[in-house]
PDB file of C-alpha atoms in Angstrom:
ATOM      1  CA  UNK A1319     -46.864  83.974-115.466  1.00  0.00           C
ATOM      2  CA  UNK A1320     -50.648  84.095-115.289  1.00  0.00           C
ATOM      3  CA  UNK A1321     -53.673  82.006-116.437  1.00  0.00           C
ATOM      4  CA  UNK A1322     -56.581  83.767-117.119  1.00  0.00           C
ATOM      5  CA  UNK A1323     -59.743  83.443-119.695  1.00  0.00           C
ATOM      6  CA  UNK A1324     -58.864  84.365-123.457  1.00  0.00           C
ATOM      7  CA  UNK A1325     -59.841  87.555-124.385  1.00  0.00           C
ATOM      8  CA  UNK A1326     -60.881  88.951-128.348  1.00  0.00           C
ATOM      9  CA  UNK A1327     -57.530  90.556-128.550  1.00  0.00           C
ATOM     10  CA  UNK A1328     -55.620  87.036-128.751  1.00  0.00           C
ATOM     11  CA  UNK A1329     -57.519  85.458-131.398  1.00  0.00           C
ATOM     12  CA  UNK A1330     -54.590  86.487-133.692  1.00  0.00           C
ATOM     13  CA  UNK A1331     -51.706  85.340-131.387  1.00  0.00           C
ATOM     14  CA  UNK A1332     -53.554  82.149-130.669  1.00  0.00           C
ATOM     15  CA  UNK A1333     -54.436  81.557-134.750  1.00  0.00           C
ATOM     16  CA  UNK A1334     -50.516  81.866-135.156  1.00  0.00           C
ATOM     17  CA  UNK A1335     -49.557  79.310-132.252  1.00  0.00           C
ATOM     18  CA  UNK A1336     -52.269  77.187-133.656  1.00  0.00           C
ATOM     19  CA  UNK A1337     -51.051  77.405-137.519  1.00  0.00           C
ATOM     20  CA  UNK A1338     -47.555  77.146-136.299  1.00  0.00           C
ATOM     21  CA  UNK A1339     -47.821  74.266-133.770  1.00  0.00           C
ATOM     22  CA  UNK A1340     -50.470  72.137-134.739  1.00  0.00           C
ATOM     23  CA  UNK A1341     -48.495  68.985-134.596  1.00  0.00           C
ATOM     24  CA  UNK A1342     -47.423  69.512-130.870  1.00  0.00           C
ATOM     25  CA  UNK A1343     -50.463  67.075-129.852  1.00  0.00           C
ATOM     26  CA  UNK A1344     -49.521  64.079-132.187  1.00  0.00           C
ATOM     27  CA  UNK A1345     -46.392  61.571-131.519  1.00  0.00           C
ATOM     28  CA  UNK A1346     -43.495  61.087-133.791  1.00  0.00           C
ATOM     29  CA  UNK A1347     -45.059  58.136-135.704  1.00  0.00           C
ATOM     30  CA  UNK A1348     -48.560  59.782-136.721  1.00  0.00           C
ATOM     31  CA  UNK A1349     -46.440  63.029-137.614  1.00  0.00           C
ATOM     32  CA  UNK A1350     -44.159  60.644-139.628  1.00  0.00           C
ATOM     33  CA  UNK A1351     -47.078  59.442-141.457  1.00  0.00           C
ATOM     34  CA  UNK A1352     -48.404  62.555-142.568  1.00  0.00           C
ATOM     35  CA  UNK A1353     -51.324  62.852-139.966  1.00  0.00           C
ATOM     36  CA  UNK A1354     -52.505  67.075-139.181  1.00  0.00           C
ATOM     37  CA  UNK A1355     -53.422  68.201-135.557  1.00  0.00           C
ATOM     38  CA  UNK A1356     -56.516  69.736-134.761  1.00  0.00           C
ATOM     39  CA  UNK A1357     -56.386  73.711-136.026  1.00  0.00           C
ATOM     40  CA  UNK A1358     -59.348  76.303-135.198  1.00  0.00           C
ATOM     41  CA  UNK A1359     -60.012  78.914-137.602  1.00  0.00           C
ATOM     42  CA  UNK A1360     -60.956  82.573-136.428  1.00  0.00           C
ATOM     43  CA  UNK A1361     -64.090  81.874-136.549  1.00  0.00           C
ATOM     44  CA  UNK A1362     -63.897  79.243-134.613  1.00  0.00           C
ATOM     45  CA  UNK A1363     -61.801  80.931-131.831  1.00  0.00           C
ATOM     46  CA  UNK A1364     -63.545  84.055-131.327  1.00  0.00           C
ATOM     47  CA  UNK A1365     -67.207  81.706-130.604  1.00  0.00           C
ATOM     48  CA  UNK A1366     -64.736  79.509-128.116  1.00  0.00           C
ATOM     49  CA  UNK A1367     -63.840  82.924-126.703  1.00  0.00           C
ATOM     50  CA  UNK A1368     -67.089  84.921-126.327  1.00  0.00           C
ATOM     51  CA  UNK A1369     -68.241  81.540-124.637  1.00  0.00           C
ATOM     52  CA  UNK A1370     -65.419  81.444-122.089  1.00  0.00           C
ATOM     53  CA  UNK A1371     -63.622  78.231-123.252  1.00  0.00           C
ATOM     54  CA  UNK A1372     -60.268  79.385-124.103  1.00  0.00           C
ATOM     55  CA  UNK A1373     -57.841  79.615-121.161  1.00  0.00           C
ATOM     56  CA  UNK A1374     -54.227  81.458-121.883  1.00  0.00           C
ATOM     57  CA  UNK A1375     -50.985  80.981-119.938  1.00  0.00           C
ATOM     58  CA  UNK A1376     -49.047  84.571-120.054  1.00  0.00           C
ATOM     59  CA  UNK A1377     -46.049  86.902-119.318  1.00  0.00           C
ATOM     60  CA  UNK A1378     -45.688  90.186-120.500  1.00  0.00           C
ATOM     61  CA  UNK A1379     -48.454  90.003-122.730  1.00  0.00           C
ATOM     62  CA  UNK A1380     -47.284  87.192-124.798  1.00  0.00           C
ATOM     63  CA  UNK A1381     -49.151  83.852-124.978  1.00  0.00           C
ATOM     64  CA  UNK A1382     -47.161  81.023-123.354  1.00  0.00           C
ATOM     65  CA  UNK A1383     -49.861  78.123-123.354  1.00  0.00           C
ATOM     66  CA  UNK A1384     -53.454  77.357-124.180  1.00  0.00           C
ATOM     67  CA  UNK A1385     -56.075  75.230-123.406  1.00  0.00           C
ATOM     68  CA  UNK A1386     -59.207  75.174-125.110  1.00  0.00           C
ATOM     69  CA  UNK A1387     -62.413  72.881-124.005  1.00  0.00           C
ATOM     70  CA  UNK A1388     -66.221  73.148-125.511  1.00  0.00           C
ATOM     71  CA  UNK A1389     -69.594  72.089-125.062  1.00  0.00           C
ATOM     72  CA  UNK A1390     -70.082  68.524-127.308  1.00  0.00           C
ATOM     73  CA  UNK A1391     -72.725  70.824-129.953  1.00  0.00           C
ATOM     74  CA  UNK A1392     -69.433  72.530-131.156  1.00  0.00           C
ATOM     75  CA  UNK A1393     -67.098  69.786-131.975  1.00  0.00           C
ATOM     76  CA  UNK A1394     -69.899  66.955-133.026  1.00  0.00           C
ATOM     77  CA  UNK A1395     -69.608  67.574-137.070  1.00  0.00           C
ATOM     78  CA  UNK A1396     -66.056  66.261-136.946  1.00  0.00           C
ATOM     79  CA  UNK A1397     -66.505  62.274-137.574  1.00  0.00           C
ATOM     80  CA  UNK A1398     -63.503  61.729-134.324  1.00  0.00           C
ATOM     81  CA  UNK A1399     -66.154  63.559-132.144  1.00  0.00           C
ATOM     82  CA  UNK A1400     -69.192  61.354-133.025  1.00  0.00           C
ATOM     83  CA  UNK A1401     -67.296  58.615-132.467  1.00  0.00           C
ATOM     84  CA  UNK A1402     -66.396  59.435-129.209  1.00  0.00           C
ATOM     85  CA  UNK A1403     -70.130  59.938-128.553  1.00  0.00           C
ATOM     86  CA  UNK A1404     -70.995  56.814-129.463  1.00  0.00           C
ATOM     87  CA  UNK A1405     -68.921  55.351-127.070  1.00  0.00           C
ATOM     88  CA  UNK A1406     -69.655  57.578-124.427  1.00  0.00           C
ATOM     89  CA  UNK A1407     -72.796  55.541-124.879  1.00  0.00           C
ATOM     90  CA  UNK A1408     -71.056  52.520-123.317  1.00  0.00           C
ATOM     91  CA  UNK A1409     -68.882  54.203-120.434  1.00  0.00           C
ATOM     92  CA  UNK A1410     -69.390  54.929-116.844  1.00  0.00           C
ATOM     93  CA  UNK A1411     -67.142  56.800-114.258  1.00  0.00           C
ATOM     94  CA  UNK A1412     -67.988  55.394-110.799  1.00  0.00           C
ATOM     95  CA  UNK A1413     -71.735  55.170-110.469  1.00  0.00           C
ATOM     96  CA  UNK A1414     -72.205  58.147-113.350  1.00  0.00           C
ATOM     97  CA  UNK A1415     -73.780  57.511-116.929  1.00  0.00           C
ATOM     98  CA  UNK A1416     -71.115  60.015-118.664  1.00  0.00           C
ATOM     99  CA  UNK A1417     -73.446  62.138-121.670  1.00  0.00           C
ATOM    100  CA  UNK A1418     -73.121  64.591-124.123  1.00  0.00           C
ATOM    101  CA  UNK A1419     -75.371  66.778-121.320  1.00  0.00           C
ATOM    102  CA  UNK A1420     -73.256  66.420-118.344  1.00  0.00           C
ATOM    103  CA  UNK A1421     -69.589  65.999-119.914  1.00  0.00           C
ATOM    104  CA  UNK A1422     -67.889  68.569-122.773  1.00  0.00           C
ATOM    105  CA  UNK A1423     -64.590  68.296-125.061  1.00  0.00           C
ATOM    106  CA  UNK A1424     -61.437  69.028-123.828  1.00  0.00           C
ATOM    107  CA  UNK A1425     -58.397  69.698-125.477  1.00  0.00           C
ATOM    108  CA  UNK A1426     -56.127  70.536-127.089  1.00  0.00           C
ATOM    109  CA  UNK A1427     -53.603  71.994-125.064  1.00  0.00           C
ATOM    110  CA  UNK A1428     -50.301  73.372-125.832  1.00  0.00           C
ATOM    111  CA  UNK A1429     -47.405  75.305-124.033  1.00  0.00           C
ATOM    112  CA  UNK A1430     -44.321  76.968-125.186  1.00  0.00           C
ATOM    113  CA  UNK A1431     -41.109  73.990-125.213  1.00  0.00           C
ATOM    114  CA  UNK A1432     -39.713  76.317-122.878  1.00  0.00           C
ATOM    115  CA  UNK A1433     -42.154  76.712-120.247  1.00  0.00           C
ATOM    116  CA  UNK A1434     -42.990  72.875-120.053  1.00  0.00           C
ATOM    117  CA  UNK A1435     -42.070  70.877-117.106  1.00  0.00           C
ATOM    118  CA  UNK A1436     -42.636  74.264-114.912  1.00  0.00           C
ATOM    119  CA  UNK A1437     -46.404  73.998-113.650  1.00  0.00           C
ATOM    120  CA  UNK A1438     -48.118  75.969-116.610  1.00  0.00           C
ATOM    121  CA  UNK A1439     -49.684  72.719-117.966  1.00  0.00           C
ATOM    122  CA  UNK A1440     -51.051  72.370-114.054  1.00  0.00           C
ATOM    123  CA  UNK A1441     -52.100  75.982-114.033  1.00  0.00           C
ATOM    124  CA  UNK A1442     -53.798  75.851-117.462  1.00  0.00           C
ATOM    125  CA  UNK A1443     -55.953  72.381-116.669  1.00  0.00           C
ATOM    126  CA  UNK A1444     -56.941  73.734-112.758  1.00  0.00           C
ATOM    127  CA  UNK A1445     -58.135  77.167-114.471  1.00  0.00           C
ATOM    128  CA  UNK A1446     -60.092  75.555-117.181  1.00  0.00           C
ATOM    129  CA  UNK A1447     -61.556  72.972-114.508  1.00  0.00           C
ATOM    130  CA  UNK A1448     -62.773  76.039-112.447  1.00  0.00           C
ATOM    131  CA  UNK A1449     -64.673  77.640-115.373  1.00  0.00           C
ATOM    132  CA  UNK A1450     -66.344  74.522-116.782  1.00  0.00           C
ATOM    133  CA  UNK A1451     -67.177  73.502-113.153  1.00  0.00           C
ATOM    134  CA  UNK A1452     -70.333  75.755-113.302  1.00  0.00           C
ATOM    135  CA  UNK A1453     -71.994  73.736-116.613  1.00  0.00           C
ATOM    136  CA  UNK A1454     -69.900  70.182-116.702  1.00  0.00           C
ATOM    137  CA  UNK A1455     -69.415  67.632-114.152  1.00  0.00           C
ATOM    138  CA  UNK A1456     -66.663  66.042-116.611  1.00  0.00           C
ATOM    139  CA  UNK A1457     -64.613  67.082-119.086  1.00  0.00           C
ATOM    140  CA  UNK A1458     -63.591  64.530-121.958  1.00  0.00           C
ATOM    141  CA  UNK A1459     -60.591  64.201-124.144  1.00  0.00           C
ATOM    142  CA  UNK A1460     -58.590  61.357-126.413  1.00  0.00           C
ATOM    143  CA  UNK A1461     -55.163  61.302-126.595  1.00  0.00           C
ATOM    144  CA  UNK A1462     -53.306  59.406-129.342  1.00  0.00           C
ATOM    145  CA  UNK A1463     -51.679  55.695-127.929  1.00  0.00           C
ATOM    146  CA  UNK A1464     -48.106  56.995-129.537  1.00  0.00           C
ATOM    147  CA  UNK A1465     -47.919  60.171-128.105  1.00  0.00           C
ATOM    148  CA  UNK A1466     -46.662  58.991-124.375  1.00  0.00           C
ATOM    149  CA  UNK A1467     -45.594  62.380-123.132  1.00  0.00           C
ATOM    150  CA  UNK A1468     -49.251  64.107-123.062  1.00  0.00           C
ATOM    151  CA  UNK A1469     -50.696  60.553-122.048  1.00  0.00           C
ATOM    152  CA  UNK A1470     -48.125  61.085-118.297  1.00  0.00           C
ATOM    153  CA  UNK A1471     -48.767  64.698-118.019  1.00  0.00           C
ATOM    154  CA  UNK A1472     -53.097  64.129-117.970  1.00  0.00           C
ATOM    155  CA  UNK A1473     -52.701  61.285-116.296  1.00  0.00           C
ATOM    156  CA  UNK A1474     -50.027  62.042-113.844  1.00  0.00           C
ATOM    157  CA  UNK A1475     -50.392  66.012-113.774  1.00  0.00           C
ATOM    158  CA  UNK A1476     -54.243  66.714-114.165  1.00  0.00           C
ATOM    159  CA  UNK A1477     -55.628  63.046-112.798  1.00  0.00           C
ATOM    160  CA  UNK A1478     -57.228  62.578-115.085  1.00  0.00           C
ATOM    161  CA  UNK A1479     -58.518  58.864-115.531  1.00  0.00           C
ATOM    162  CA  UNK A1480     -58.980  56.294-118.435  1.00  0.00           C
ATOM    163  CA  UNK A1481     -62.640  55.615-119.956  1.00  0.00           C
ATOM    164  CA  UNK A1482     -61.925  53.221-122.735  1.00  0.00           C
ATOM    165  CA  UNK A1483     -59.398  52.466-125.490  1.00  0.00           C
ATOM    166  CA  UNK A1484     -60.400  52.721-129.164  1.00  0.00           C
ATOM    167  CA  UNK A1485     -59.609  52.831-132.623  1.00  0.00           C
ATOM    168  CA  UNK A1486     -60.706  55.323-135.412  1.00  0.00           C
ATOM    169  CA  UNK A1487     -59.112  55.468-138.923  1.00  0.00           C
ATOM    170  CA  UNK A1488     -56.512  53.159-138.209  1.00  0.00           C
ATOM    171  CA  UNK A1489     -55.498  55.212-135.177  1.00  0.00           C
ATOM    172  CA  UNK A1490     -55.079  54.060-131.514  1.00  0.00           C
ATOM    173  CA  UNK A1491     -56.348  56.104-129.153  1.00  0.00           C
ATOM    174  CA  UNK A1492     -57.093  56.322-125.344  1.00  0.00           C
ATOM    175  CA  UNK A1493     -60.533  57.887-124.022  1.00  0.00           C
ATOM    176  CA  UNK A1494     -60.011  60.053-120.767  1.00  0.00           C
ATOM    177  CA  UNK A1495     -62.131  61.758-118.095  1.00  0.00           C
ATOM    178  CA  UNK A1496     -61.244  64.588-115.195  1.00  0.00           C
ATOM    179  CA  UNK A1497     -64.557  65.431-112.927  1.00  0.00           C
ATOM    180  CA  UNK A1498     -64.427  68.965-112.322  1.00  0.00           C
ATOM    181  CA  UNK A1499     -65.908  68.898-109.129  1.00  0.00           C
TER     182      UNK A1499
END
């Protein structure tokens, strides 16, 4: 298996793992009550691609895993992402004033069921982390309060660190940062 940076030619493998896994990110109660994950059109992809913030987990030439991160401009109509900018407002990380300047989105991830618990998730977050070294000191993501198993793997496998705790259309979220240098 490799990591490397997503390339034109997987916009339509990565639109099918999208469409067919959006739900991976949630936990079993906001699935149960009906809530969607976050899904990127085409459109969407290819700009996250040309830009360089789409990094693939392979083998063989199949898509295993994805991670996708983003400069705040692209995610910032969505009413979650203002709200999380908002707050950003109100959050330090050691001695640094955390912006939408010096900080960008990260998430979501997903890998194959079968290749989790093997290093890919590792492999995907240290990759991405090289590549948005160069622009961000920080990357930013919120992970839902009920979904415990991608809570332990950012905060036990990619360090990353808790900001804040909040709550956005009756959802429970936590607010985490990993410096990327």
């Amino acid at each position: 298996m490799k990591t490397r940076l997503a390339l034109s030619g997987d916009v339509e493998q990565l639109e099918k793992l999208e469409r067919l896994y959006q739900n991976d990110e949630l936990g079993d109660a906001s699935q149960a009550g009906g809530f969607d994950g976050q899904v990127f059109g085409s459109k969407d992809l290819r700009n996250l691609i040309e830009k360089g913030w789409i990094v693939v987990a392979e083998e063989k030439q199949v898509i295993l895993g994805y991670v996708i991160a983003g400069p705040w401009p692209l995610f910032e109509t969505g009413p979650v992402y203002r709200h999380i900018l908002a707050r950003l407002q109100r959050v330090e990380f050691g001695s640094a004033k955390l912006t939408k300047t010096n900080s960008c989105q990260y998430g979501p991830i997903w890998i194959h069921p079968e290749y989790r618990g093997q290093g890919t998730f590792e492999f995907l977050v240290s990759t991405l982390k090289e590549h948005v070294r160069a622009k961000y000191p920080f990357m930013i993501t919120f992970i839902a309060e009920d979904n415990m198993i991608s809570f332990s793997a950012h905060t036990n496998k990619a360090s990353m660190q808790v900001l804040d705790f909040f709550t956005f259309d009756d959802r429970d979220y936590y607010l985490l940062v990993l410096p990327t240098q």
